[in-house]
Every structure is written in C-alpha cells, then in structure tokens.
Amino acid sequence: MTARDRAGRAAVYLQALATAAAYAGAVAVVDLVYVRRHIPDRGLAFGYAFCLTEGGVIGGLLLLSLVLKAVRHRRDRTWERLHPRITAEAVAYLAGGDSAVLRTLVRRHPREVERCICEMLLFVQGTARARVSALACELRLDRVWKRRYRSWRDDARREAISRLGQLEGGAANEVLLLALADPNDEVKLEASRALLRGGGRDEITAVFRAALKESLLVRAVLTEALRPHTLMLCGSAVPGALACGDARTARTALEIVRGWGKSVPLASLDTLLGHSDAGVRAAALLVVPQMLNPAGCAPLIVAALGDPDEAVRTAAATVAGKLRLESAFAALVKCLRGGGADITVAAAYALAALGPEGCRVLEREVLVSRSASACAALEALERARSERVHLVPA
Amino acid sequence: MIDWQLLFYRSFNYFVQGIIVYVAVINTIYFFLTVMGFFALRRYHARLTPDQREALIKSPLVPEISVIAPAYNESVTVRESVKAMLKLTYPRVQVIVVNDGSTDDTLSILIEEFRLYRSARAPMGPLPHKPIRGIYESRDPIRLLVVDKENGGKADSLNAGLDVARSPLVAVVDSDSLIEPDALLQAVKPFLEDPERTLACGGMIRVVNGCQVRNGRVTHVSTSSSVLALFQSVEYIRAFLGGRVALSFLNSLLIISGAFGIFRRDAVLESGGFAVQTVGEDMELVVRLHRRWRERKAEYKIRYVPEPVCWTEVPESLKVLHRQRNRWQRGTVETISLHKRVALRPRFGMMGVFAVPYFALFEMFGPAVETAGYVATGLGLALGLISREVAILFFVVSVLFGIVLSTSAVLLEEFTQRRYPRALDVIRLFVIAILENLGFKQLMTYWRVQGLVDGLKGKTGWGKMERKGFGGAPAASPSPGAPIVP
C-alpha cells in the first residue's frame, strides 16, 4: 500500500469518525442545552434529544438535497440563457472580431464561458480549432485549468487535464506529461489520450513507457489508444522495453503488443522465448503469430512444448495450433496425455487444427483412453468437424 | 434476608437496560458503517468513462468471464434472463446455465429457444458434484453452454458450472435475475486494477418489482405498487449502499450475493468450491476465501462495487418472504458456526477482529436479543416492572435509530446513485423507510429468530419461491435459488 493509499484510507476513517462524533455531540448538546431543562429524567431527556437531533439531521439532509437540485436547476437556466450569446461572440471572434465582450463575460460568468469554449473545442476542427484554442489562452482559461490541476480533488484534476488536452499546439504538453505520473488513473488516461491526439514521437513514446508501469485497467485502455502508433513504437520503444532486462516490463510490453493484435515488425523474440521468467516466455509465445516470419520461431515453439511451466506449454500449444506447425506434432501428442486441463485442451485443439493426421490421433485417444485427454480429444474433434473451433477458448 | 421481589425487579431492569445498550451498539455500528460507506464511495468509486468502456470492449487483454447461472424450475423467467445474459457488454463472455434437474420444462425451453444440441464437451475441473446428464451448445454463434445435471442444489450446480468453465474469472448469477448490460465491465474493474490480489467482487442488487422490463432489460426504473416489495427495496438499498461499501473498504466483506458476484476461478477451485451442506453457500465461500488467504498470510482483496446492477424479483407474499428470510438466517448461522474459530483472532485481521464477531453477535443473535427486548419491554411496562422512561428509551434506540438508518440509506442513494428518476419514487421510498421500522422490521426480526432456532437445530432445505416473471403474466414456480442475502 502506498503512502497516498494510506492517507486516503486515514481520511475516510477520520471523516467517518468526525461525522459520528458530530452526531453524538449534537445529541449531547441538544440534551444538555434544551431538553434536560424541561425533562428531569436523564434517560427520557436523552431519548427526546435523540429524536430532535434525528429530525433535524433528516430534515437538513432533505433540505440540502432540495437546495442542490435548485442550484443545479438555476445553473442550467443561466447556461440556457447565456449559451447563445457566448457562442455568438466566440463565432464572431473566429471570424476575425476581438475578444473584448468575451473578456467581460468571462469575468461575470466564468463557468458558462469555460463550458462554451470547451464545447467548441470538441466540435470544431482545423484552423478554427486553433483559433478557439488561442481564445481560451487569451481568456486565461489555460491558467485556470493549470491551477485546477493542482487540486487535491481527483475529479477537478481530471477535468482540468481533459480541458488542457483540448488545447492546440502542445500548449499544455508540459502539464500533460506531468499528469502521466498522477496517482489517479482517470487523470493519467485523460493526459495520455490528449498526448496521443496532439503529441509527437516523444510524447507517444512517453505514453507507451507510462503504460508499461500501469495497472491492467489503464494498460488495456492505453493499448487501444496506442494501436494507431504500432509501427512507430515498434521502431525503438518496444524493442527497448523488451531488452531492458526487467521481466515485468518485458512481459507488459509483450502484452501490449499482443493487445494490438496485428503484425508487428519486431526483429526477433528468440531471447525472450528463452527468458528465465516463465511469464515472459509465455507472453512472448503468444506474440509469435503477429511477427512477420512466425515460422522462423518453430523450433523454439516446439521446444516450449516441453517447458517445465504449464502456462508456457499451454501458450506454445495454442500458438502451434494457430500456426499449424506440423513439426510440433509429437510434442503436442505428449502434451495431450500429460498435464492439467488447460494444456490438455490446448493440445487437443492444436492437433485438431493440424488436419486429418491430428484428428486420427484424437480419434485414437477417444477410443483407448477414459481420461481428461479423451474428453478434450472428443470435444476438439467435434469442433474440427463442425468448423466451430473459434467458439471455444483454448 | 433476601428480598426476592426486589432482586427480580432489579434484575429485570438490568436485563432491559442491557438490551437497550446492545441495540444501541448494533445501530451505532451500522450508522458508523453507513457514514464510512458514504465517504469511501465518494473517494474510491469511479464509474468507467465512455472512452474507457469502448477501449475495454475492444481489448483482448481483458480476462474472459464465464457467467454461471444455476436454474431449477425457472421456466417462467429463464428465457428472458438468458437473453439478457447473452446481451452483456463484455468482450469475452460465455454463459453457462446449469439446469439442476428441473422437473418443469426449463431445459426444453432452452433447447428450443437457443437451438441447442448435445455437445461433446465434458467437465474438466476437480470439484465434486452430482452427475452431469449432458452439456448442450447452441447451433447459432452464441457463447451459451447449458449443463443438464441431476438435482443437487444451488451450490452443487455452481460447482458443476465451475468444472465446466475454463475462463480465469467466473460470474455467479441467479437465472431469475436480470443483469445490466455494463455490469460485468464495471464489476471487473477491481480485477483489472489489481489482478493478482483481487479474489472476488460483488455488485449491487436492486428490486425489479415495479420496473418496466423489455427484452431482458430494465427500461424504466420505478418503485413497486406492492408495499411489501417497497419495504424490501429500502432494505436492499440500506444493505448494499450502507454496510457493504464500508465492509469492502475494511476488506471484511463477508457476503457477496449469490445473485451477482465475480470470482477468480483458480481461487474458488483452490478453496474447494461452493459448500453443498449449507444454504448460505455464497457467504460461506467468501468467509472461506478470507480465511484461506489470511492463513497463508497472502495479500488479497475481496471487493464490493456498488455500480454493477443486478435486478431481482422479491417476494410479494408474506409466506414466501418468511421462507426466504428463514433461509438467509440459517445461512448466516451455518457460516458463522463453521468459521467460529476465526472470531477475535488478530491473525485473521479485520475479518477476525471485527467482521465475524459483528456477524455472530449482531446478525446471528441480534434478532433474538431484539425480540427479547420487545417482549420484556412490553411485559415490563404492563406489569409495572420498568418505568415509562426505560420503555421510551428502548423505543428510541430500536425504532427511531432504525428510521435514521433507513432514511440515511435512501438519502445516500439519492446523493450517489440516483437510480429512481421520479421525485415521487424518492418520496415514496423515504416514507417507506420510516414506516418500515413500525411493524415490518419487527416481523422480519421475529422470522429471523425462527431462522436462528432452525439453524441451530440444523434444519436444511430451501422452500419454494413463486415467480411472476419479468412483466409477464403471474405464474408459480418452485425454486431453490436464493435471490440474495442483503
């Protein structure tokens, strides 16, 4: 648990304790100050004090809920009233006008002007977008957002980064790069997306490097965002991560590459297929079908079918089936008969994918064996014959 | 010489005062948990943004999930609920319906509706269960498996489903519940954030009675016209938004509802699967997971996410509700009895020091003490053994504190979730939260006492559940599937 996590948990405990103490204190105050003067019996006085406090708290919360609803309603009405005017002024600015009226408006209605400019940044493109971006800077909104990014509130920081990310010309790249190390995942993702949208090679590489350190949740989202930059990243960033020597980084980089799901111009995975870490070996095997010349790895895949780690053997069997590696036949038969459920099923499906010869082995297995391998063989045979192999996970 | 009359009088008063302290403590703890839940919810709970959702739907890195739904005589609801499960928004999901030897036409409905054929697939897992008669798959390109097995109860069916499943995560759901399309995506978030330590994650269960359902989806959220269903709506909100968020924050969550929960399959298999000898198999498994991981001193998390919503039909007849509450109480008694050694042992962390003793003292024996309080207060007042003030104090701590808890939960719902769009529904829930404590709660307490006695006697069995179907014509269907334990 990090120091920030601990602080967050402590804050929740303290808030809860403070609320409970405030509640108990309120009951005690009502009891001492008001009720006990009228009711001599302590127990009864406490009971009445409790009732009064309870009524007050419930009434107060209901009132608060109604006030919040009213505030929201009022804001909406202000927005509806001002929106056309602000938009008209902004459009006039885009057409070459000045920003004097908008500057006045931003002083009186900062929230509405900010919201309108942000909406425009989302909807306009090209030079108009650059102009709206310049207008945001002219109205000093960028400074407001940068200041807001320093907030302790996660949602405020996320909103600030989301808005800064809309600015053109890398005006906020410095803050966005800083936000890649933010403790909140949402903020990191907003910053990453903004950098990928408008950043250059360095920014994209920075996002990839940040993704390597992140949780699976952030990584899965960033993998999708990084997909259009596959070729560029495979030039130096990915090989660099694979060769860094750290098993976790290499495994994560391989997972991201697998997540891209398309051919990658990686030179060789030989070193990783023989890595000391089983997780790296398994991850490297799963990336082999995406390489430009996967058949070149055939001997290593066959060797991996005899790996002491079952996850590696399962990955090797899956890949052998995908690549229809006939050289893996004998090793696959061995895998079918030995090991846990995962490797047995993967080997059976791989043999089914190898064609008639593989199916004959599976038929024989069904006839002579009563073990898990026979069950897996029968299932794989059925899939192969009904061409439904794709429906079942390996 | 001893004045026996005075001694009895004093003892009786001490007894009633003891009960008052007990009820005050239980309600104070619950109030504290609700407040803590509110702050924890504000700090830690974040919904997936639309961008994240889109990215996760496309991502091959997201772990596959098998949704296991046991079904016993669910012919009224099975069609709609399986359709809803097949429409779940998740990149890689397989639905496994386990027909637990239904005596009605549940299996034939499934075969006909989803064009099933008998597949060669066989269970590969290590868990024991009643014999499987056949595994069916669809001729259409849908990821549905139907396991037809001999009747063995819900836990047995879940074990069969676990044996058939091959994915790293399994979602356990009731086949009579409706799951929101995004529920899996939201519930899998803790597993994506911390895949190595997260063992299980539960989601919020809401009452579907009164809501509009079309094609297996809740299209309009509204409160029920049945007062009994309304009372239960408030109970569910209180249980799921009040206590569970805080218990999850303390990593002491002891219940993941059988209606919706995601588990790491390897962890469940390693722990021996669901216990077939208990009617509270969902709670028992969660406690066992806690216990195993604590024993090996490994770091782990069992989480609750209030967002994934599973809609369940609650009983609208007192008879069925009675059976359900009796069963839930027996489940608690069985689980606590099985794991009583964990209580008050610091090596089991917050679970041993707080959660299990809390459940044993307050959830298990609480109803009995509270009922004793009602009886003693009534008798004492009638016979002049206790003063009017003491009786009022008991009323304050039991009923008025209960009203605080229920109304706070409804307000918490309004401040954080806002699932009921109409103000009228919120006002109805608020009024019901007050009324619930003036009769309904006492009835539930009494039934729980009966459940406690039955549990201590070792009574087993599920009883029957009458289903109306989701927006369909009323029908009756006996079922062993417990909807949930709030």
PDB file of C-alpha atoms in Angstrom, chain A residues 74 90 141 167 235 240 261 265 279 283 313 335:
ATOM      1  CA  ARG A  74     -30.531  27.592 -11.657  1.00  0.00           C
ATOM      2  CA  ALA A  90     -16.980  33.255 -29.948  1.00  0.00           C
ATOM      3  CA  LEU A 141      -8.606  29.701 -19.212  1.00  0.00           C
ATOM      4  CA  LEU A 167      -5.726  22.965 -26.462  1.00  0.00           C
ATOM      5  CA  GLY A 235      10.911   1.063 -34.174  1.00  0.00           C
ATOM      6  CA  GLY A 240      13.886  -1.005 -25.867  1.00  0.00           C
ATOM      7  CA  GLY A 261      -3.492  -7.788 -32.446  1.00  0.00           C
ATOM      8  CA  PRO A 265       7.870  -5.577 -37.383  1.00  0.00           C
ATOM      9  CA  GLY A 279       5.645 -15.289 -17.645  1.00  0.00           C
ATOM     10  CA  ALA A 283       3.817 -13.825 -23.269  1.00  0.00           C
ATOM     11  CA  ARG A 313       3.347 -25.223 -22.603  1.00  0.00           C
ATOM     12  CA  CYS A 335       1.111 -32.589 -24.084  1.00  0.00           C
TER      13      CYS A 335
END
